[in-house]
Amino acid sequence: MKLQCLVVDDEPMARQGLREYIADVSFLEWAGECENALKAAEFLQQQPVDLLFLDIRLPRLSGLEFLRTLPHRPLTIITTAYPDHALEGFELDVLDYLLKPVSFERFLKAVNKAKAQLKQDAPDHFYIKCEHRLEKIRLADVLFVEALQNYIAVHTLQRKYITYLTFKAVEEYLPAEQFIKVHKSYIVAASKIDSIEGNTILVGTNEVPVSRALRDEVMEKILQNRYLKR
Protein backbone atom coordinates (compact mmCIF):
# COMPACT_ATOMS: atom_id res chain seq x y z
CA MET A 1 0.00 0.00 0.00
CA LYS A 2 1.55 3.31 -1.08
CA LEU A 3 1.74 6.25 1.29
CA GLN A 4 -0.25 9.23 -0.02
CA CYS A 5 1.89 12.37 0.21
CA LEU A 6 0.97 16.05 0.34
CA VAL A 7 3.61 18.78 -0.02
CA VAL A 8 2.93 22.21 1.46
CA ASP A 9 5.54 24.81 0.46
CA ASP A 10 5.36 28.30 -1.01
CA GLU A 11 8.46 27.73 -3.17
CA PRO A 12 7.67 26.12 -6.57
CA MET A 13 11.18 24.68 -6.92
CA ALA A 14 10.97 23.07 -3.48
CA ARG A 15 7.63 21.47 -4.38
CA GLN A 16 9.06 20.20 -7.66
CA GLY A 17 12.10 18.70 -5.94
CA LEU A 18 9.98 16.79 -3.45
CA ARG A 19 7.62 15.65 -6.19
CA GLU A 20 10.60 14.15 -8.06
CA TYR A 21 11.90 12.46 -4.91
CA ILE A 22 8.46 11.00 -4.17
CA ALA A 23 8.24 9.61 -7.72
CA ASP A 24 11.54 7.76 -7.19
CA VAL A 25 10.37 5.88 -4.07
CA SER A 26 8.21 2.84 -4.77
CA PHE A 27 6.10 3.03 -1.60
CA LEU A 28 5.22 6.72 -1.97
CA GLU A 29 2.51 8.30 -4.11
CA TRP A 30 2.07 11.98 -4.91
CA ALA A 31 -1.37 13.12 -3.70
CA GLY A 32 -1.00 16.84 -4.29
CA GLU A 33 0.69 20.11 -3.41
CA CYS A 34 -0.35 23.40 -1.81
CA GLU A 35 1.41 26.75 -1.67
CA ASN A 36 0.02 27.78 1.71
CA ALA A 37 -1.56 26.36 4.86
CA LEU A 38 -5.09 27.56 4.09
CA LYS A 39 -5.18 25.61 0.83
CA ALA A 40 -3.66 22.63 2.62
CA ALA A 41 -6.47 22.71 5.20
CA GLU A 42 -9.06 22.64 2.39
CA PHE A 43 -7.21 19.80 0.67
CA LEU A 44 -7.10 17.64 3.81
CA GLN A 45 -10.82 18.11 4.39
CA GLN A 46 -11.46 16.53 0.99
CA GLN A 47 -8.62 14.00 0.86
CA PRO A 48 -6.78 12.65 3.91
CA VAL A 49 -3.14 11.71 3.36
CA ASP A 50 -0.62 9.48 5.11
CA LEU A 51 2.40 11.75 4.96
CA LEU A 52 2.72 15.54 5.00
CA PHE A 53 5.84 17.41 3.87
CA LEU A 54 5.49 20.83 5.48
CA ASP A 55 7.50 24.03 5.18
CA ILE A 56 7.50 26.23 8.30
CA ARG A 57 7.66 29.76 6.89
CA LEU A 58 4.44 30.03 4.93
CA PRO A 59 2.38 33.15 4.16
CA ARG A 60 -0.35 34.16 6.67
CA LEU A 61 -0.20 30.95 8.71
CA SER A 62 3.08 29.20 9.50
CA GLY A 63 3.50 25.47 9.10
CA LEU A 64 3.67 24.91 12.86
CA GLU A 65 0.60 27.08 13.47
CA PHE A 66 -1.17 25.05 10.80
CA LEU A 67 -0.24 21.78 12.53
CA ARG A 68 -1.81 23.02 15.75
CA THR A 69 -5.13 23.56 13.97
CA LEU A 70 -5.40 19.97 12.73
CA PRO A 71 -7.57 17.67 14.86
CA HIS A 72 -6.06 14.62 13.16
CA ARG A 73 -2.49 15.14 12.00
CA PRO A 74 -0.94 12.91 9.35
CA LEU A 75 2.65 11.88 9.86
CA THR A 76 4.58 15.09 9.23
CA ILE A 77 8.08 15.75 7.94
CA ILE A 78 9.20 19.36 8.26
CA THR A 79 11.16 20.75 5.28
CA THR A 80 12.72 24.15 5.93
CA ALA A 81 15.79 26.30 5.40
CA TYR A 82 15.71 27.41 9.04
CA PRO A 83 16.94 25.12 11.84
CA ASP A 84 15.74 27.32 14.70
CA HIS A 85 12.26 25.71 14.95
CA ALA A 86 13.40 22.10 15.37
CA LEU A 87 12.52 21.82 19.06
CA GLU A 88 9.08 23.34 18.55
CA GLY A 89 8.46 20.96 15.67
CA PHE A 90 9.32 17.88 17.67
CA GLU A 91 7.06 19.09 20.48
CA LEU A 92 4.27 18.76 17.90
CA ASP A 93 5.34 15.15 17.27
CA VAL A 94 6.71 15.74 13.78
CA LEU A 95 8.39 12.63 12.43
CA ASP A 96 11.52 14.30 11.06
CA TYR A 97 13.06 17.70 10.33
CA LEU A 98 14.78 18.16 6.96
CA LEU A 99 16.94 21.18 6.22
CA LYS A 100 16.91 22.57 2.68
CA PRO A 101 18.44 21.82 0.31
CA VAL A 102 17.27 18.28 1.07
CA SER A 103 19.48 15.49 -0.25
CA PHE A 104 17.82 12.35 -1.58
CA GLU A 105 19.71 10.24 0.98
CA ARG A 106 18.31 12.29 3.85
CA PHE A 107 14.83 12.28 2.27
CA LEU A 108 14.92 8.48 1.95
CA LYS A 109 15.91 8.06 5.57
CA ALA A 110 12.94 10.17 6.66
CA VAL A 111 10.34 8.38 4.51
CA ASN A 112 11.63 4.96 5.57
CA LYS A 113 10.97 6.09 9.13
CA ALA A 114 7.41 7.02 8.08
CA LYS A 115 6.88 3.65 6.43
CA ALA A 116 8.06 1.81 9.55
CA GLN A 117 5.84 3.96 11.78
CA LEU A 118 2.71 3.34 9.72
CA LYS A 119 3.43 -0.38 9.50
CA GLN A 120 3.77 -0.51 13.28
CA ASP A 121 0.44 1.29 13.69
CA ALA A 122 -1.38 -0.81 11.07
CA PRO A 123 -4.40 -2.75 12.40
CA ASP A 124 -4.22 -6.55 12.50
CA HIS A 125 -7.98 -7.13 12.41
CA PHE A 126 -11.33 -5.68 11.31
CA TYR A 127 -15.01 -6.16 12.12
CA ILE A 128 -17.89 -7.05 9.82
CA LYS A 129 -21.60 -7.43 10.56
CA CYS A 130 -23.01 -10.92 10.10
CA GLU A 131 -26.58 -11.77 11.09
CA HIS A 132 -26.98 -8.90 13.58
CA ARG A 133 -23.60 -9.61 15.16
CA LEU A 134 -20.21 -7.94 14.75
CA GLU A 135 -17.56 -10.52 13.95
CA LYS A 136 -13.87 -9.85 14.52
CA ILE A 137 -11.72 -11.03 11.61
CA ARG A 138 -7.96 -11.28 12.04
CA LEU A 139 -6.00 -10.44 8.90
CA ALA A 140 -3.74 -13.42 9.57
CA ASP A 141 -6.77 -15.76 9.36
CA VAL A 142 -8.11 -14.55 6.00
CA LEU A 143 -7.65 -16.96 3.09
CA PHE A 144 -9.49 -15.02 0.39
CA VAL A 145 -12.40 -12.67 -0.19
CA GLU A 146 -15.12 -13.38 -2.74
CA ALA A 147 -17.64 -10.95 -4.25
CA LEU A 148 -21.27 -12.16 -4.22
CA GLN A 149 -23.29 -9.48 -6.02
CA ASN A 150 -24.25 -7.05 -3.21
CA TYR A 151 -22.49 -9.16 -0.58
CA ILE A 152 -18.99 -10.44 0.03
CA ALA A 153 -17.77 -13.70 1.54
CA VAL A 154 -14.67 -13.62 3.72
CA HIS A 155 -13.13 -17.10 3.78
CA THR A 156 -10.94 -17.65 6.85
CA LEU A 157 -9.08 -20.54 8.42
CA GLN A 158 -12.06 -21.17 10.70
CA ARG A 159 -15.17 -20.48 8.58
CA LYS A 160 -16.81 -18.37 5.89
CA TYR A 161 -18.43 -15.04 6.80
CA ILE A 162 -21.02 -13.40 4.53
CA THR A 163 -21.76 -9.71 4.96
CA TYR A 164 -23.53 -6.87 3.15
CA LEU A 165 -20.51 -4.91 1.93
CA THR A 166 -18.94 -3.78 -1.33
CA PHE A 167 -15.97 -5.60 -2.78
CA LYS A 168 -14.27 -2.25 -3.38
CA ALA A 169 -14.47 -1.32 0.31
CA VAL A 170 -12.68 -4.52 1.29
CA GLU A 171 -10.09 -4.11 -1.47
CA GLU A 172 -9.25 -0.58 -0.28
CA TYR A 173 -8.95 -1.68 3.37
CA LEU A 174 -6.79 -4.78 3.01
CA PRO A 175 -3.01 -4.09 2.89
CA ALA A 176 -1.82 -4.43 -0.71
CA GLU A 177 1.49 -5.97 0.36
CA GLN A 178 -0.40 -8.89 1.96
CA PHE A 179 -3.46 -9.32 -0.29
CA ILE A 180 -3.60 -9.62 -4.08
CA LYS A 181 -6.59 -8.95 -6.31
CA VAL A 182 -6.48 -11.89 -8.72
CA HIS A 183 -9.89 -11.47 -10.34
CA LYS A 184 -12.64 -8.85 -10.41
CA SER A 185 -14.39 -10.94 -7.74
CA TYR A 186 -11.50 -12.37 -5.72
CA ILE A 187 -8.76 -11.12 -3.40
CA VAL A 188 -6.30 -13.69 -2.05
CA ALA A 189 -3.94 -13.60 0.94
CA ALA A 190 -0.51 -14.02 -0.64
CA SER A 191 0.85 -16.07 2.26
CA LYS A 192 -2.00 -18.59 2.00
CA ILE A 193 -1.38 -19.56 -1.64
CA ASP A 194 -0.36 -23.24 -1.88
CA SER A 195 0.02 -23.68 -5.64
CA ILE A 196 -0.71 -22.14 -9.03
CA GLU A 197 -1.81 -24.07 -12.10
CA GLY A 198 -2.75 -22.21 -15.25
CA ASN A 199 -5.36 -19.63 -14.30
CA THR A 200 -6.21 -21.25 -10.97
CA ILE A 201 -4.78 -20.64 -7.51
CA LEU A 202 -5.12 -23.30 -4.84
CA VAL A 203 -5.69 -21.99 -1.31
CA GLY A 204 -6.05 -25.01 0.93
CA THR A 205 -8.84 -27.01 -0.69
CA ASN A 206 -10.29 -23.93 -2.43
CA GLU A 207 -9.76 -23.15 -6.10
CA VAL A 208 -9.65 -19.43 -6.91
CA PRO A 209 -9.74 -18.23 -10.54
CA VAL A 210 -7.16 -15.79 -11.89
CA SER A 211 -8.30 -13.26 -14.46
CA ARG A 212 -6.43 -13.52 -17.76
CA ALA A 213 -6.13 -9.74 -17.85
CA LEU A 214 -4.48 -9.72 -14.41
CA ARG A 215 -2.44 -12.92 -14.66
CA ASP A 216 0.98 -11.41 -15.46
CA GLU A 217 0.62 -8.80 -12.72
CA VAL A 218 -0.62 -11.41 -10.25
CA MET A 219 2.24 -13.79 -10.98
CA GLU A 220 4.79 -11.03 -10.52
CA LYS A 221 3.30 -10.10 -7.13
CA ILE A 222 3.12 -13.72 -5.98
CA LEU A 223 6.60 -14.79 -7.04
CA GLN A 224 8.54 -11.58 -6.21
CA ASN A 225 11.88 -13.06 -7.29
CA ARG A 226 11.28 -16.18 -5.19
CA TYR A 227 10.85 -18.47 -8.20
CA LEU A 228 13.75 -20.93 -8.33
CA LYS A 229 14.41 -22.53 -11.69
CA ARG A 230 17.27 -24.09 -13.55
mmCIF file of C-alpha atoms in Angstrom:
data_model
loop_
_atom_site.group_PDB
_atom_site.id
_atom_site.type_symbol
_atom_site.label_atom_id
_atom_site.label_comp_id
_atom_site.label_asym_id
_atom_site.label_seq_id
_atom_site.Cartn_x
_atom_site.Cartn_y
_atom_site.Cartn_z
ATOM 1 C CA MET A 1 0.000 0.000 0.000
ATOM 2 C CA LYS A 2 1.551 3.314 -1.080
ATOM 3 C CA LEU A 3 1.738 6.253 1.286
ATOM 4 C CA GLN A 4 -0.253 9.225 -0.016
ATOM 5 C CA CYS A 5 1.894 12.366 0.209
ATOM 6 C CA LEU A 6 0.972 16.048 0.342
ATOM 7 C CA VAL A 7 3.608 18.777 -0.023
ATOM 8 C CA VAL A 8 2.934 22.212 1.464
ATOM 9 C CA ASP A 9 5.538 24.806 0.465
ATOM 10 C CA ASP A 10 5.360 28.301 -1.006
ATOM 11 C CA GLU A 11 8.463 27.727 -3.175
ATOM 12 C CA PRO A 12 7.667 26.118 -6.566
ATOM 13 C CA MET A 13 11.184 24.679 -6.921
ATOM 14 C CA ALA A 14 10.966 23.071 -3.479
ATOM 15 C CA ARG A 15 7.628 21.469 -4.382
ATOM 16 C CA GLN A 16 9.060 20.200 -7.659
ATOM 17 C CA GLY A 17 12.105 18.697 -5.945
ATOM 18 C CA LEU A 18 9.982 16.793 -3.447
ATOM 19 C CA ARG A 19 7.622 15.654 -6.189
ATOM 20 C CA GLU A 20 10.596 14.150 -8.061
ATOM 21 C CA TYR A 21 11.899 12.463 -4.909
ATOM 22 C CA ILE A 22 8.461 10.998 -4.175
ATOM 23 C CA ALA A 23 8.244 9.615 -7.718
ATOM 24 C CA ASP A 24 11.541 7.763 -7.191
ATOM 25 C CA VAL A 25 10.370 5.882 -4.070
ATOM 26 C CA SER A 26 8.209 2.843 -4.773
ATOM 27 C CA PHE A 27 6.098 3.032 -1.605
ATOM 28 C CA LEU A 28 5.221 6.725 -1.967
ATOM 29 C CA GLU A 29 2.512 8.303 -4.107
ATOM 30 C CA TRP A 30 2.066 11.984 -4.905
ATOM 31 C CA ALA A 31 -1.370 13.122 -3.705
ATOM 32 C CA GLY A 32 -1.001 16.845 -4.294
ATOM 33 C CA GLU A 33 0.691 20.110 -3.407
ATOM 34 C CA CYS A 34 -0.353 23.400 -1.806
ATOM 35 C CA GLU A 35 1.410 26.749 -1.671
ATOM 36 C CA ASN A 36 0.015 27.775 1.706
ATOM 37 C CA ALA A 37 -1.558 26.360 4.856
ATOM 38 C CA LEU A 38 -5.093 27.556 4.094
ATOM 39 C CA LYS A 39 -5.176 25.614 0.830
ATOM 40 C CA ALA A 40 -3.661 22.626 2.624
ATOM 41 C CA ALA A 41 -6.470 22.706 5.202
ATOM 42 C CA GLU A 42 -9.059 22.644 2.389
ATOM 43 C CA PHE A 43 -7.206 19.800 0.674
ATOM 44 C CA LEU A 44 -7.103 17.636 3.805
ATOM 45 C CA GLN A 45 -10.824 18.108 4.391
ATOM 46 C CA GLN A 46 -11.457 16.530 0.993
ATOM 47 C CA GLN A 47 -8.619 14.003 0.857
ATOM 48 C CA PRO A 48 -6.783 12.650 3.906
ATOM 49 C CA VAL A 49 -3.139 11.713 3.357
ATOM 50 C CA ASP A 50 -0.621 9.477 5.111
ATOM 51 C CA LEU A 51 2.403 11.752 4.962
ATOM 52 C CA LEU A 52 2.721 15.538 5.003
ATOM 53 C CA PHE A 53 5.838 17.412 3.871
ATOM 54 C CA LEU A 54 5.487 20.829 5.480
ATOM 55 C CA ASP A 55 7.499 24.026 5.182
ATOM 56 C CA ILE A 56 7.504 26.231 8.295
ATOM 57 C CA ARG A 57 7.664 29.759 6.891
ATOM 58 C CA LEU A 58 4.440 30.025 4.927
ATOM 59 C CA PRO A 59 2.375 33.148 4.159
ATOM 60 C CA ARG A 60 -0.349 34.163 6.667
ATOM 61 C CA LEU A 61 -0.200 30.948 8.711
ATOM 62 C CA SER A 62 3.080 29.196 9.502
ATOM 63 C CA GLY A 63 3.501 25.473 9.103
ATOM 64 C CA LEU A 64 3.669 24.907 12.855
ATOM 65 C CA GLU A 65 0.604 27.081 13.472
ATOM 66 C CA PHE A 66 -1.167 25.047 10.799
ATOM 67 C CA LEU A 67 -0.237 21.782 12.526
ATOM 68 C CA ARG A 68 -1.806 23.016 15.752
ATOM 69 C CA THR A 69 -5.130 23.557 13.971
ATOM 70 C CA LEU A 70 -5.398 19.969 12.726
ATOM 71 C CA PRO A 71 -7.567 17.671 14.861
ATOM 72 C CA HIS A 72 -6.060 14.617 13.155
ATOM 73 C CA ARG A 73 -2.485 15.138 11.997
ATOM 74 C CA PRO A 74 -0.941 12.911 9.352
ATOM 75 C CA LEU A 75 2.653 11.875 9.859
ATOM 76 C CA THR A 76 4.583 15.090 9.233
ATOM 77 C CA ILE A 77 8.084 15.746 7.938
ATOM 78 C CA ILE A 78 9.204 19.362 8.255
ATOM 79 C CA THR A 79 11.158 20.754 5.278
ATOM 80 C CA THR A 80 12.723 24.154 5.933
ATOM 81 C CA ALA A 81 15.793 26.302 5.398
ATOM 82 C CA TYR A 82 15.710 27.409 9.037
ATOM 83 C CA PRO A 83 16.938 25.117 11.840
ATOM 84 C CA ASP A 84 15.737 27.319 14.696
ATOM 85 C CA HIS A 85 12.259 25.713 14.953
ATOM 86 C CA ALA A 86 13.403 22.100 15.366
ATOM 87 C CA LEU A 87 12.523 21.822 19.061
ATOM 88 C CA GLU A 88 9.076 23.343 18.547
ATOM 89 C CA GLY A 89 8.463 20.957 15.667
ATOM 90 C CA PHE A 90 9.321 17.877 17.667
ATOM 91 C CA GLU A 91 7.058 19.086 20.482
ATOM 92 C CA LEU A 92 4.267 18.762 17.898
ATOM 93 C CA ASP A 93 5.342 15.146 17.268
ATOM 94 C CA VAL A 94 6.713 15.744 13.777
ATOM 95 C CA LEU A 95 8.395 12.632 12.435
ATOM 96 C CA ASP A 96 11.523 14.298 11.065
ATOM 97 C CA TYR A 97 13.056 17.699 10.329
ATOM 98 C CA LEU A 98 14.784 18.156 6.962
ATOM 99 C CA LEU A 99 16.939 21.183 6.223
ATOM 100 C CA LYS A 100 16.913 22.570 2.683
ATOM 101 C CA PRO A 101 18.443 21.818 0.310
ATOM 102 C CA VAL A 102 17.272 18.282 1.071
ATOM 103 C CA SER A 103 19.482 15.485 -0.252
ATOM 104 C CA PHE A 104 17.817 12.350 -1.583
ATOM 105 C CA GLU A 105 19.711 10.236 0.977
ATOM 106 C CA ARG A 106 18.310 12.289 3.854
ATOM 107 C CA PHE A 107 14.829 12.277 2.272
ATOM 108 C CA LEU A 108 14.922 8.483 1.946
ATOM 109 C CA LYS A 109 15.911 8.056 5.569
ATOM 110 C CA ALA A 110 12.938 10.168 6.660
ATOM 111 C CA VAL A 111 10.336 8.384 4.505
ATOM 112 C CA ASN A 112 11.633 4.959 5.568
ATOM 113 C CA LYS A 113 10.969 6.088 9.128
ATOM 114 C CA ALA A 114 7.409 7.023 8.076
ATOM 115 C CA LYS A 115 6.880 3.651 6.433
ATOM 116 C CA ALA A 116 8.060 1.811 9.554
ATOM 117 C CA GLN A 117 5.836 3.956 11.784
ATOM 118 C CA LEU A 118 2.710 3.335 9.717
ATOM 119 C CA LYS A 119 3.432 -0.375 9.504
ATOM 120 C CA GLN A 120 3.768 -0.514 13.277
ATOM 121 C CA ASP A 121 0.436 1.291 13.688
ATOM 122 C CA ALA A 122 -1.384 -0.810 11.067
ATOM 123 C CA PRO A 123 -4.404 -2.753 12.401
ATOM 124 C CA ASP A 124 -4.224 -6.545 12.500
ATOM 125 C CA HIS A 125 -7.984 -7.125 12.405
ATOM 126 C CA PHE A 126 -11.326 -5.678 11.307
ATOM 127 C CA TYR A 127 -15.012 -6.163 12.115
ATOM 128 C CA ILE A 128 -17.892 -7.048 9.819
ATOM 129 C CA LYS A 129 -21.597 -7.429 10.557
ATOM 130 C CA CYS A 130 -23.009 -10.925 10.098
ATOM 131 C CA GLU A 131 -26.585 -11.767 11.085
ATOM 132 C CA HIS A 132 -26.977 -8.899 13.575
ATOM 133 C CA ARG A 133 -23.599 -9.611 15.160
ATOM 134 C CA LEU A 134 -20.210 -7.939 14.754
ATOM 135 C CA GLU A 135 -17.557 -10.518 13.954
ATOM 136 C CA LYS A 136 -13.868 -9.850 14.521
ATOM 137 C CA ILE A 137 -11.721 -11.026 11.609
ATOM 138 C CA ARG A 138 -7.957 -11.284 12.045
ATOM 139 C CA LEU A 139 -6.001 -10.444 8.901
ATOM 140 C CA ALA A 140 -3.744 -13.421 9.574
ATOM 141 C CA ASP A 141 -6.773 -15.764 9.359
ATOM 142 C CA VAL A 142 -8.113 -14.547 6.002
ATOM 143 C CA LEU A 143 -7.649 -16.959 3.086
ATOM 144 C CA PHE A 144 -9.491 -15.021 0.392
ATOM 145 C CA VAL A 145 -12.402 -12.670 -0.194
ATOM 146 C CA GLU A 146 -15.123 -13.379 -2.741
ATOM 147 C CA ALA A 147 -17.639 -10.950 -4.253
ATOM 148 C CA LEU A 148 -21.269 -12.164 -4.220
ATOM 149 C CA GLN A 149 -23.286 -9.484 -6.022
ATOM 150 C CA ASN A 150 -24.247 -7.055 -3.214
ATOM 151 C CA TYR A 151 -22.489 -9.157 -0.582
ATOM 152 C CA ILE A 152 -18.990 -10.435 0.032
ATOM 153 C CA ALA A 153 -17.774 -13.697 1.541
ATOM 154 C CA VAL A 154 -14.672 -13.624 3.721
ATOM 155 C CA HIS A 155 -13.128 -17.097 3.779
ATOM 156 C CA THR A 156 -10.942 -17.653 6.852
ATOM 157 C CA LEU A 157 -9.082 -20.545 8.421
ATOM 158 C CA GLN A 158 -12.065 -21.167 10.696
ATOM 159 C CA ARG A 159 -15.167 -20.483 8.577
ATOM 160 C CA LYS A 160 -16.813 -18.373 5.887
ATOM 161 C CA TYR A 161 -18.434 -15.038 6.796
ATOM 162 C CA ILE A 162 -21.019 -13.396 4.532
ATOM 163 C CA THR A 163 -21.762 -9.708 4.962
ATOM 164 C CA TYR A 164 -23.532 -6.868 3.153
ATOM 165 C CA LEU A 165 -20.511 -4.911 1.927
ATOM 166 C CA THR A 166 -18.944 -3.785 -1.335
ATOM 167 C CA PHE A 167 -15.965 -5.599 -2.779
ATOM 168 C CA LYS A 168 -14.269 -2.249 -3.381
ATOM 169 C CA ALA A 169 -14.469 -1.317 0.310
ATOM 170 C CA VAL A 170 -12.676 -4.525 1.285
ATOM 171 C CA GLU A 171 -10.089 -4.110 -1.467
ATOM 172 C CA GLU A 172 -9.252 -0.583 -0.284
ATOM 173 C CA TYR A 173 -8.952 -1.683 3.366
ATOM 174 C CA LEU A 174 -6.791 -4.785 3.005
ATOM 175 C CA PRO A 175 -3.013 -4.088 2.889
ATOM 176 C CA ALA A 176 -1.824 -4.432 -0.714
ATOM 177 C CA GLU A 177 1.490 -5.970 0.363
ATOM 178 C CA GLN A 178 -0.401 -8.894 1.962
ATOM 179 C CA PHE A 179 -3.462 -9.321 -0.291
ATOM 180 C CA ILE A 180 -3.602 -9.624 -4.077
ATOM 181 C CA LYS A 181 -6.587 -8.953 -6.309
ATOM 182 C CA VAL A 182 -6.475 -11.885 -8.722
ATOM 183 C CA HIS A 183 -9.895 -11.469 -10.343
ATOM 184 C CA LYS A 184 -12.641 -8.855 -10.409
ATOM 185 C CA SER A 185 -14.390 -10.939 -7.743
ATOM 186 C CA TYR A 186 -11.505 -12.368 -5.720
ATOM 187 C CA ILE A 187 -8.755 -11.123 -3.402
ATOM 188 C CA VAL A 188 -6.300 -13.693 -2.048
ATOM 189 C CA ALA A 189 -3.942 -13.601 0.941
ATOM 190 C CA ALA A 190 -0.509 -14.023 -0.643
ATOM 191 C CA SER A 191 0.848 -16.073 2.258
ATOM 192 C CA LYS A 192 -2.002 -18.592 2.000
ATOM 193 C CA ILE A 193 -1.383 -19.564 -1.645
ATOM 194 C CA ASP A 194 -0.362 -23.239 -1.884
ATOM 195 C CA SER A 195 0.017 -23.681 -5.635
ATOM 196 C CA ILE A 196 -0.710 -22.138 -9.032
ATOM 197 C CA GLU A 197 -1.814 -24.069 -12.102
ATOM 198 C CA GLY A 198 -2.749 -22.209 -15.251
ATOM 199 C CA ASN A 199 -5.360 -19.631 -14.300
ATOM 200 C CA THR A 200 -6.208 -21.251 -10.974
ATOM 201 C CA ILE A 201 -4.784 -20.644 -7.511
ATOM 202 C CA LEU A 202 -5.124 -23.296 -4.843
ATOM 203 C CA VAL A 203 -5.695 -21.987 -1.307
ATOM 204 C CA GLY A 204 -6.051 -25.009 0.930
ATOM 205 C CA THR A 205 -8.842 -27.015 -0.695
ATOM 206 C CA ASN A 206 -10.286 -23.932 -2.426
ATOM 207 C CA GLU A 207 -9.756 -23.147 -6.095
ATOM 208 C CA VAL A 208 -9.655 -19.426 -6.913
ATOM 209 C CA PRO A 209 -9.738 -18.231 -10.535
ATOM 210 C CA VAL A 210 -7.158 -15.787 -11.886
ATOM 211 C CA SER A 211 -8.300 -13.257 -14.458
ATOM 212 C CA ARG A 212 -6.434 -13.519 -17.758
ATOM 213 C CA ALA A 213 -6.129 -9.738 -17.847
ATOM 214 C CA LEU A 214 -4.475 -9.724 -14.410
ATOM 215 C CA ARG A 215 -2.437 -12.924 -14.659
ATOM 216 C CA ASP A 216 0.978 -11.408 -15.461
ATOM 217 C CA GLU A 217 0.620 -8.796 -12.719
ATOM 218 C CA VAL A 218 -0.625 -11.412 -10.252
ATOM 219 C CA MET A 219 2.237 -13.793 -10.980
ATOM 220 C CA GLU A 220 4.786 -11.025 -10.516
ATOM 221 C CA LYS A 221 3.304 -10.104 -7.126
ATOM 222 C CA ILE A 222 3.123 -13.718 -5.976
ATOM 223 C CA LEU A 223 6.605 -14.789 -7.042
ATOM 224 C CA GLN A 224 8.542 -11.584 -6.207
ATOM 225 C CA ASN A 225 11.884 -13.056 -7.292
ATOM 226 C CA ARG A 226 11.277 -16.183 -5.194
ATOM 227 C CA TYR A 227 10.846 -18.467 -8.205
ATOM 228 C CA LEU A 228 13.752 -20.928 -8.327
ATOM 229 C CA LYS A 229 14.414 -22.530 -11.688
ATOM 230 C CA ARG A 230 17.269 -24.088 -13.553
#
